[in-house]
Coordinates of C-alpha atoms and ligand atoms in Angstrom, one line a residue:
X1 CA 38.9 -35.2 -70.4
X2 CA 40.0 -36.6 -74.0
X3 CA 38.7 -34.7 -77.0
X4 CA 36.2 -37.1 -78.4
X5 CA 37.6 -38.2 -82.2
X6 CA 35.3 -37.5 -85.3
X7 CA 35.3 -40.0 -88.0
X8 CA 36.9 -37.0 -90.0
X9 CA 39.8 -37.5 -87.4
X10 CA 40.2 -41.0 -87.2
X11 CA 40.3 -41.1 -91.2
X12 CA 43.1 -38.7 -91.1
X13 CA 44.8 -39.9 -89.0
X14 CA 44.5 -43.2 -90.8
X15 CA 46.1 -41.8 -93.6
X16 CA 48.8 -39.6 -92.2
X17 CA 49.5 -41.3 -89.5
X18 CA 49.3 -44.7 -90.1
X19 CA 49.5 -44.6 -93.6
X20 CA 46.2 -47.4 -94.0
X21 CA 44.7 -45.1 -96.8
X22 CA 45.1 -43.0 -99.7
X23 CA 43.8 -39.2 -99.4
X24 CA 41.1 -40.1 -102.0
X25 CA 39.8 -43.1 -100.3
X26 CA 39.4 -40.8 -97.1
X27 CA 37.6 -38.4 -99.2
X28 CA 35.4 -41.3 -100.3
X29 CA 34.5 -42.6 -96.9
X30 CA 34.0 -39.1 -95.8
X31 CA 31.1 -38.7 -98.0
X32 CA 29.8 -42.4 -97.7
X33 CA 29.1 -41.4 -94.0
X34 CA 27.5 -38.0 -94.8
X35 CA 25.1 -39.4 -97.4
X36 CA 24.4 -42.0 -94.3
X37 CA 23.6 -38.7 -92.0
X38 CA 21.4 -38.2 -94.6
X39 CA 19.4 -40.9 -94.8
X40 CA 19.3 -41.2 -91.5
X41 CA 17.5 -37.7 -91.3
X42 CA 14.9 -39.9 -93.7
X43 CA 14.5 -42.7 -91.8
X44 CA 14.1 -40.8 -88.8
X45 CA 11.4 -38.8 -90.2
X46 CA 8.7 -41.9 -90.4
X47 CA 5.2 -41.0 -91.4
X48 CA 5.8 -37.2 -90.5
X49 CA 7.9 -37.4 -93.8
X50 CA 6.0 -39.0 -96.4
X51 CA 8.4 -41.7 -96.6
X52 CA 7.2 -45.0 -95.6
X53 CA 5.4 -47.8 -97.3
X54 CA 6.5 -48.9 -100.9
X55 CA 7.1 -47.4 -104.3
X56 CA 5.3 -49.5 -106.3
X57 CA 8.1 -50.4 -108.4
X58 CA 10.3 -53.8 -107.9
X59 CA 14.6 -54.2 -108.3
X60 CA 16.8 -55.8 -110.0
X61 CA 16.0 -59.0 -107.3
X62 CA 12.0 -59.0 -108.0
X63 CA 11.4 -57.1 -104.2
X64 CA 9.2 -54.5 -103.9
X65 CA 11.0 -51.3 -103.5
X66 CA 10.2 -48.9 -100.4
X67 CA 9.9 -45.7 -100.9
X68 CA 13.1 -45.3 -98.2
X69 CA 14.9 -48.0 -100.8
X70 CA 14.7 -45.2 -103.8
X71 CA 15.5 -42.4 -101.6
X72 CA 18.5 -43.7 -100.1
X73 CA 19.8 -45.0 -103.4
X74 CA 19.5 -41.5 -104.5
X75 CA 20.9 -39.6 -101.6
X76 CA 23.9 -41.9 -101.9
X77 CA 24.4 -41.6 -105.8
X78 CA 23.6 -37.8 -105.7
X79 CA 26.6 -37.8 -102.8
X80 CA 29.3 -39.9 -105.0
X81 CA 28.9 -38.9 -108.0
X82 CA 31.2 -35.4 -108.4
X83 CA 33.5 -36.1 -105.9
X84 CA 36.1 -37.2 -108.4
X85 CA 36.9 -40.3 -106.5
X86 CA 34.6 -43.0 -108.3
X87 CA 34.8 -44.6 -111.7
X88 CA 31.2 -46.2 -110.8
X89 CA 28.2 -47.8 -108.3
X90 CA 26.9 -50.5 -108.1
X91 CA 23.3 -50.6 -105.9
X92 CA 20.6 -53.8 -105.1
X93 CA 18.1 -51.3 -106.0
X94 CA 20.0 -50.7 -109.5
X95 CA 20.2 -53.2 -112.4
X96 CA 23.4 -52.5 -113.7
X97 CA 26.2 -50.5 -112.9
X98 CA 26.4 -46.2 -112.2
X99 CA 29.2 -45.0 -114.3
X100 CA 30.4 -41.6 -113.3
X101 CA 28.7 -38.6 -116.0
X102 CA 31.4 -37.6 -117.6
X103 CA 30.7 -34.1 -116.4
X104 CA 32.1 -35.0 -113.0
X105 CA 36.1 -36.0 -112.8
X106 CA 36.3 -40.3 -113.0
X107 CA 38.4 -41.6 -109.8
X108 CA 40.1 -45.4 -109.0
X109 CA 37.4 -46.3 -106.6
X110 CA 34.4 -48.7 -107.5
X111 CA 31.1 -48.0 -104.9
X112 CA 29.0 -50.8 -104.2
X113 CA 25.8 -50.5 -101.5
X114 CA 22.6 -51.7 -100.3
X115 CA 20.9 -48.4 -99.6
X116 CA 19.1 -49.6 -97.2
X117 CA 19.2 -53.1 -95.6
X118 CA 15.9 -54.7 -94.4
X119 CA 13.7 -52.0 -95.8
X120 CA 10.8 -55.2 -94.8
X121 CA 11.3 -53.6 -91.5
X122 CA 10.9 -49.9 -92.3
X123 CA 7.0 -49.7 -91.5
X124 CA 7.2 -51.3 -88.5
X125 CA 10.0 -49.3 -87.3
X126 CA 12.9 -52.0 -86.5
X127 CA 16.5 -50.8 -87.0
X128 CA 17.5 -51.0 -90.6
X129 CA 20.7 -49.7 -92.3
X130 CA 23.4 -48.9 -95.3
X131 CA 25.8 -51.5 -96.1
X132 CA 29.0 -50.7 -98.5
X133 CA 31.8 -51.7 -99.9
X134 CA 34.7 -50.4 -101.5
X135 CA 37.1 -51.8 -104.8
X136 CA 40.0 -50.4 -106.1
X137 CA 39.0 -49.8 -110.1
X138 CA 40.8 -52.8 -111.9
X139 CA 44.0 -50.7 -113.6
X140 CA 44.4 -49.6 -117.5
X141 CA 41.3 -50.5 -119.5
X142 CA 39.4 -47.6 -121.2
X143 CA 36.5 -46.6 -118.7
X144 CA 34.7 -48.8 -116.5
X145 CA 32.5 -52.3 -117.1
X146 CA 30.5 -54.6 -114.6
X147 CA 33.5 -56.6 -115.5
X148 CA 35.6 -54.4 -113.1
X149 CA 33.2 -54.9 -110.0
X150 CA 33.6 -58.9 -110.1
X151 CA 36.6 -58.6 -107.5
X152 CA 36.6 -61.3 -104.6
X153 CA 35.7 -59.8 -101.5
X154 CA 39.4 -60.0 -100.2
X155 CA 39.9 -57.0 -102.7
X156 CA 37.9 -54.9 -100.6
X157 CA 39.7 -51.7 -99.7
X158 CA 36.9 -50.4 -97.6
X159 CA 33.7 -52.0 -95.9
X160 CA 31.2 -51.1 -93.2
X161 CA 27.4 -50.3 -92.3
X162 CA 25.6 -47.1 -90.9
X163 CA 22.4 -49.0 -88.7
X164 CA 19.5 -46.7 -88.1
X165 CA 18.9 -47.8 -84.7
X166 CA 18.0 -46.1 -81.1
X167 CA 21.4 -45.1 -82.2
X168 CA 22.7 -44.0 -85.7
X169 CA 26.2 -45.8 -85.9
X170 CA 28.6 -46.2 -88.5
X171 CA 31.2 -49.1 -88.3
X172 CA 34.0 -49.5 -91.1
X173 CA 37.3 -51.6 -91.5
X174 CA 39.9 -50.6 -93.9
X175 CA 41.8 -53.9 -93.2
X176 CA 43.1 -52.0 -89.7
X177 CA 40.4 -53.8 -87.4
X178 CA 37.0 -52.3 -87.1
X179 CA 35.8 -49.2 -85.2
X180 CA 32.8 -47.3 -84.6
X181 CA 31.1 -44.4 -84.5
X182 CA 28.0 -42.9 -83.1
X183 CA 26.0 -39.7 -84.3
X184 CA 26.6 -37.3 -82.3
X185 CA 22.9 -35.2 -83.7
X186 CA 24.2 -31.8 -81.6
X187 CA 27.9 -31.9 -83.7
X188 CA 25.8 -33.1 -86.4
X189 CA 29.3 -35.9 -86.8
X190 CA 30.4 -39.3 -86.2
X191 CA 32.0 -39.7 -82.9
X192 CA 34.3 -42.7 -82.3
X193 CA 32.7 -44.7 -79.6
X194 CA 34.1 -47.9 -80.2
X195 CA 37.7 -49.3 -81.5
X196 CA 39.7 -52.9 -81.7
X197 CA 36.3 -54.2 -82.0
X198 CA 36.3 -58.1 -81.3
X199 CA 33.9 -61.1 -81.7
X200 CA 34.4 -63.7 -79.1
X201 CA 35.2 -67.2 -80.9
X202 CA 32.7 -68.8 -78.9
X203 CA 28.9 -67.9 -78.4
X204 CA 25.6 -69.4 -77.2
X205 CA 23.8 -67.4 -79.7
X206 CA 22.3 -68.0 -82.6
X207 CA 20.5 -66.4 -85.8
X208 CA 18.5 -67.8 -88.3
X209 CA 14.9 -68.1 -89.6
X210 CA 13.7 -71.0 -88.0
X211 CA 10.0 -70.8 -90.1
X212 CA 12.5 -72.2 -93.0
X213 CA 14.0 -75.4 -91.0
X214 CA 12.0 -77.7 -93.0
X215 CA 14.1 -76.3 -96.0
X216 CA 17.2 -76.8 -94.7
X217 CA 20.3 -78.9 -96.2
X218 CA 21.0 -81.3 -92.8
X219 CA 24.4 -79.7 -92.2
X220 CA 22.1 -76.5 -90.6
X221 CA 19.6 -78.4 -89.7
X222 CA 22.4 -80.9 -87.5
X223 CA 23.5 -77.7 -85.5
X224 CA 20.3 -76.0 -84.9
X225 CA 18.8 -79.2 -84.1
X226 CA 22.0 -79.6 -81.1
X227 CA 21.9 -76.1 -79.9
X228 CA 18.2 -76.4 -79.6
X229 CA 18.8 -79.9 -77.0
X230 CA 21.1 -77.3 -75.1
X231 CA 23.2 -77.9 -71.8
X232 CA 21.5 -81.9 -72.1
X233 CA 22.7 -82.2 -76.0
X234 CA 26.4 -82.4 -76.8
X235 CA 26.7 -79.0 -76.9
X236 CA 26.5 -79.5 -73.5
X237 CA 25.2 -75.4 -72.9
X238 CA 21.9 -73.9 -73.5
X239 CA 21.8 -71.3 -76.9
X240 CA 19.4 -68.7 -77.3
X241 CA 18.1 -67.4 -80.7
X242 CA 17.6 -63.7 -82.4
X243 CA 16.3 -63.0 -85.8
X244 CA 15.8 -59.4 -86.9
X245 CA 15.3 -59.8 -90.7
X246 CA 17.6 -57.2 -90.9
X247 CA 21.3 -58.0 -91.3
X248 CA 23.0 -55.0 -90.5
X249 CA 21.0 -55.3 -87.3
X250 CA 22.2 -59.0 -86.7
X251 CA 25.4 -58.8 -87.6
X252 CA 25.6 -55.3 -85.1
X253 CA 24.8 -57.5 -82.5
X254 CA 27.5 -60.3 -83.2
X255 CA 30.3 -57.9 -83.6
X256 CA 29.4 -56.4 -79.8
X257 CA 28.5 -59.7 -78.0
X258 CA 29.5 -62.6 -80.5
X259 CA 27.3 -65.4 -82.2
X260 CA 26.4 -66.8 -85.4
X261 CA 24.6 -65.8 -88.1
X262 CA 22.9 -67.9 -91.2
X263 CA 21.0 -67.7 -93.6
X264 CA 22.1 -71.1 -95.8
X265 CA 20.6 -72.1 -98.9
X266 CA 17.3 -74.1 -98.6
X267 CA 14.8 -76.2 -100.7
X268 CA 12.9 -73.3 -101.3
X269 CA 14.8 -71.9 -104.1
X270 CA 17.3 -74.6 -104.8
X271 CA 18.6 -73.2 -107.9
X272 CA 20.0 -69.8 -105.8
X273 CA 22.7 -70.5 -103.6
X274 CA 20.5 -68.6 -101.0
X275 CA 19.6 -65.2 -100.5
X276 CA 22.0 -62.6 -99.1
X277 CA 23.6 -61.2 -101.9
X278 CA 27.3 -61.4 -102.2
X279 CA 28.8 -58.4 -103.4
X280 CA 27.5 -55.5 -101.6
X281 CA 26.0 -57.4 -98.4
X282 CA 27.9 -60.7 -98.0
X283 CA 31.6 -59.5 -98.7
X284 CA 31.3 -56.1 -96.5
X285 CA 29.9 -57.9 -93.4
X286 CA 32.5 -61.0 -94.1
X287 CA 35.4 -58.8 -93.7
X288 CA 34.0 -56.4 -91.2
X289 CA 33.5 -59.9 -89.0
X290 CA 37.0 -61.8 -89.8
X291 CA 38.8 -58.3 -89.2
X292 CA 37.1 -58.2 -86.2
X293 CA 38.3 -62.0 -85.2
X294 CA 34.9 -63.8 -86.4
X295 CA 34.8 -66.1 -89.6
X296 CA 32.6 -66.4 -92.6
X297 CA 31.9 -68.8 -94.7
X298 CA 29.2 -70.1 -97.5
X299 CA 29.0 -73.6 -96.0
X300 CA 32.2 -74.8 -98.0
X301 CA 34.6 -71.9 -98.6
X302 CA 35.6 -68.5 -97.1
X303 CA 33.5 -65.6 -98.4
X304 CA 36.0 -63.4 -99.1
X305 CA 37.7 -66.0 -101.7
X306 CA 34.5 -66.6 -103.5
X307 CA 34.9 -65.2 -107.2
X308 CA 32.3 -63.6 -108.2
X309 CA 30.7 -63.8 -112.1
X310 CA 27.5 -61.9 -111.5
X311 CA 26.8 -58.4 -110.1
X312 CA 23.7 -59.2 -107.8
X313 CA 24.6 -62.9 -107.3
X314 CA 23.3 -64.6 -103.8
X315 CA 25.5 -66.7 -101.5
X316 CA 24.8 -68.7 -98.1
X317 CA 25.7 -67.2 -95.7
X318 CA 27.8 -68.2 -91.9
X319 CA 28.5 -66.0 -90.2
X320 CA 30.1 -64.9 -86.4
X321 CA 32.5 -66.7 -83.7
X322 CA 34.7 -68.3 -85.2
X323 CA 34.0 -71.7 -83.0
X324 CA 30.4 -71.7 -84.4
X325 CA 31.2 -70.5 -88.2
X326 CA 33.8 -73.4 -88.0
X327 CA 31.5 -76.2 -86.7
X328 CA 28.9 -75.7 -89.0
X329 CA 31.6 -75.6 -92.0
X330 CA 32.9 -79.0 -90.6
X331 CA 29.4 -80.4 -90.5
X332 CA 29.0 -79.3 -94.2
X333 CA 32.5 -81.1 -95.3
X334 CA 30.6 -84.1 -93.8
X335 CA 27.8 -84.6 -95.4
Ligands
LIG1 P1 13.8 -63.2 -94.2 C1 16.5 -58.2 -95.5 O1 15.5 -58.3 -96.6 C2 17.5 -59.3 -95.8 O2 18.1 -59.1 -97.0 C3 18.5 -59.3 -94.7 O3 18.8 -58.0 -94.1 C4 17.9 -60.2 -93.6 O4 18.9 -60.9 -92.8 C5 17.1 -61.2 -94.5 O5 16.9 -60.6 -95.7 C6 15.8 -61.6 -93.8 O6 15.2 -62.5 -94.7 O7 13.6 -64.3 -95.2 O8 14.0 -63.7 -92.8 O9 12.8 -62.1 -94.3

């Protein structure tokens, strides 16, 4: 029987072997994944841990914070912060940026996370999760700004999710495809369970939040409207729908059976270019889904290209087989 690989071996061997990463961004992924054990330990706890309902405070985006929403944003600064391998963090749950105390050693590596990813769902105990993302620390420049985080996704040097589920799983790319790994709560470690991870380019799934339709531009509202005639539209096949409200859940799904995921812009809000927010939940899941084969795009452009000019700025998202993510771009460039 193979020896089952740990995430500590796979990032090793990443480096050594195949010489995808530096020993410091190793370190740094090491730790991301224990502060995810972690808070997984939290999330696990429920009600037997004081830990549900909210904090009666609000972030940087106007949400009401959970109490899980502080503690994870702690557990994962408390991890980073003296490893010697960050300049700074950047969190939804913080306004500005975490620079490094300068008690701890400054590194090249700029953290950015959403602690925990549809915290909405917490109470009523639907998979939520961790989503991060990784930048290289823009070189020479005395210390570190919110200037140095406004990187276009395709700078990303590290991305992934842990997704508290019926399992605890963390998946990551480091631009070498994307692999993943499930807690093993015996070992107390991250056991590869999944590698060369692919979304089909075709699907007959799709995720959005229909009680917004009415809101939609009619580029979404076209190809909802056709997968909802099914096999007797021109789509010619019937579709089915999800919606979790929680993206790390979604976007789970699509990278193990395929499909699309949006959440466009709407009428709602039309000043916002819609709600996801690009930096630490857009950009991760956009290259986690085109390494694995999928596309992403805002409507108009690839994710990853956008350039960003504010820290917590939104985006629309598409999302998923490439087929889909393409059909609804084209139905955009349209209009
Ligand atoms: P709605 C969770 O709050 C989140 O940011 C994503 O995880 C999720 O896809 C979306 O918002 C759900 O939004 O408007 O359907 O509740």
């Amino acid at each position: 029987m193979t020896q089952p690989i740990s995430l500590s071996r796979y990032l090793v061997e990443e480096q050594r072997e195949r010489g995808k990463i530096p020993a410091q961004l190793r370190l740094l992924l090491e730790v991301v994944a224990r502060a995810c054990k972690g808070i997984s330990h939290a999330v696990n706890k429920g009600a037997l841990g004081d830990v549900m309902g909210s904090a009666g405070s609000e972030n940087v985006q106007g949400e009401v914070q959970k109490k899980l929403d502080i503690i994870a944003n702690e557990v994962l600064i408390e991890a980073n912060e003296w490893g010697g391998h960050l300049a700074a963090m950047a969190s939804e749950e913080m306004d500005s940026i975490y620079v490094v105390p300068n008690r701890y050693p400054q590194g090249e590596y700029l953290l950015l996370f959403d602690p925990l990813d549809g915290s909405s769902n917490i109470d009523v105990n639907v998979s939520i999760g961790t989503i991060f993302s990784v930048l290289q620390k823009p070189e020479g420049g005395a210390g570190v700004s919110e200037q140095d985080f406004l990187q276009a996704g395709a700078k990303q040097v590290a991305a992934g999710y842990c997704v508290y589920g019926p399992q605890t799983m963390l998946v990551l790319t480091v631009g070498d495809g994307v692999v993943m790994f499930t807690l093993d709560r015996e070992q107390g470690s991250f056991v590869l369970t999944q590698e060369h991870v692919k979304v089909p380019e075709d699907t007959q799934e799709f995720a959005i939040n229909m009680s917004n339709m009415r809101h939609w531009a009619p580029p979404v509202k076209r190809y909802v409207d056709e997968c909802l005639q099914g096999q007797d539209g021109v789509r010619g096949k019937n579709f089915n729908m999800r919606w979790i409200a929680s993206m790390v859940a979604d976007v789970h799904r699509i990278l193990m059976r395929g499909g699309v995921f949006m959440y466009p812009w709407d009428q709602r809000e039309p000043n916002k270019p819609g709600k996801l927010r690009l930096m630490y939940e857009a950009n991760p899941m956009s290259w986690l889904i085109e390494q694995a084969g999928g596309a992403s795009t805002n409507g108009h452009q690839r994710i990853l290209d956008i350039q960003p000019t504010q820290l917590h700025e939104r985006v629309s998202v598409i999302l998923g087989s490439k087929n889909e993510v393409d059909r609804v771009t084209a139905y955009h460039a349209n209009v």
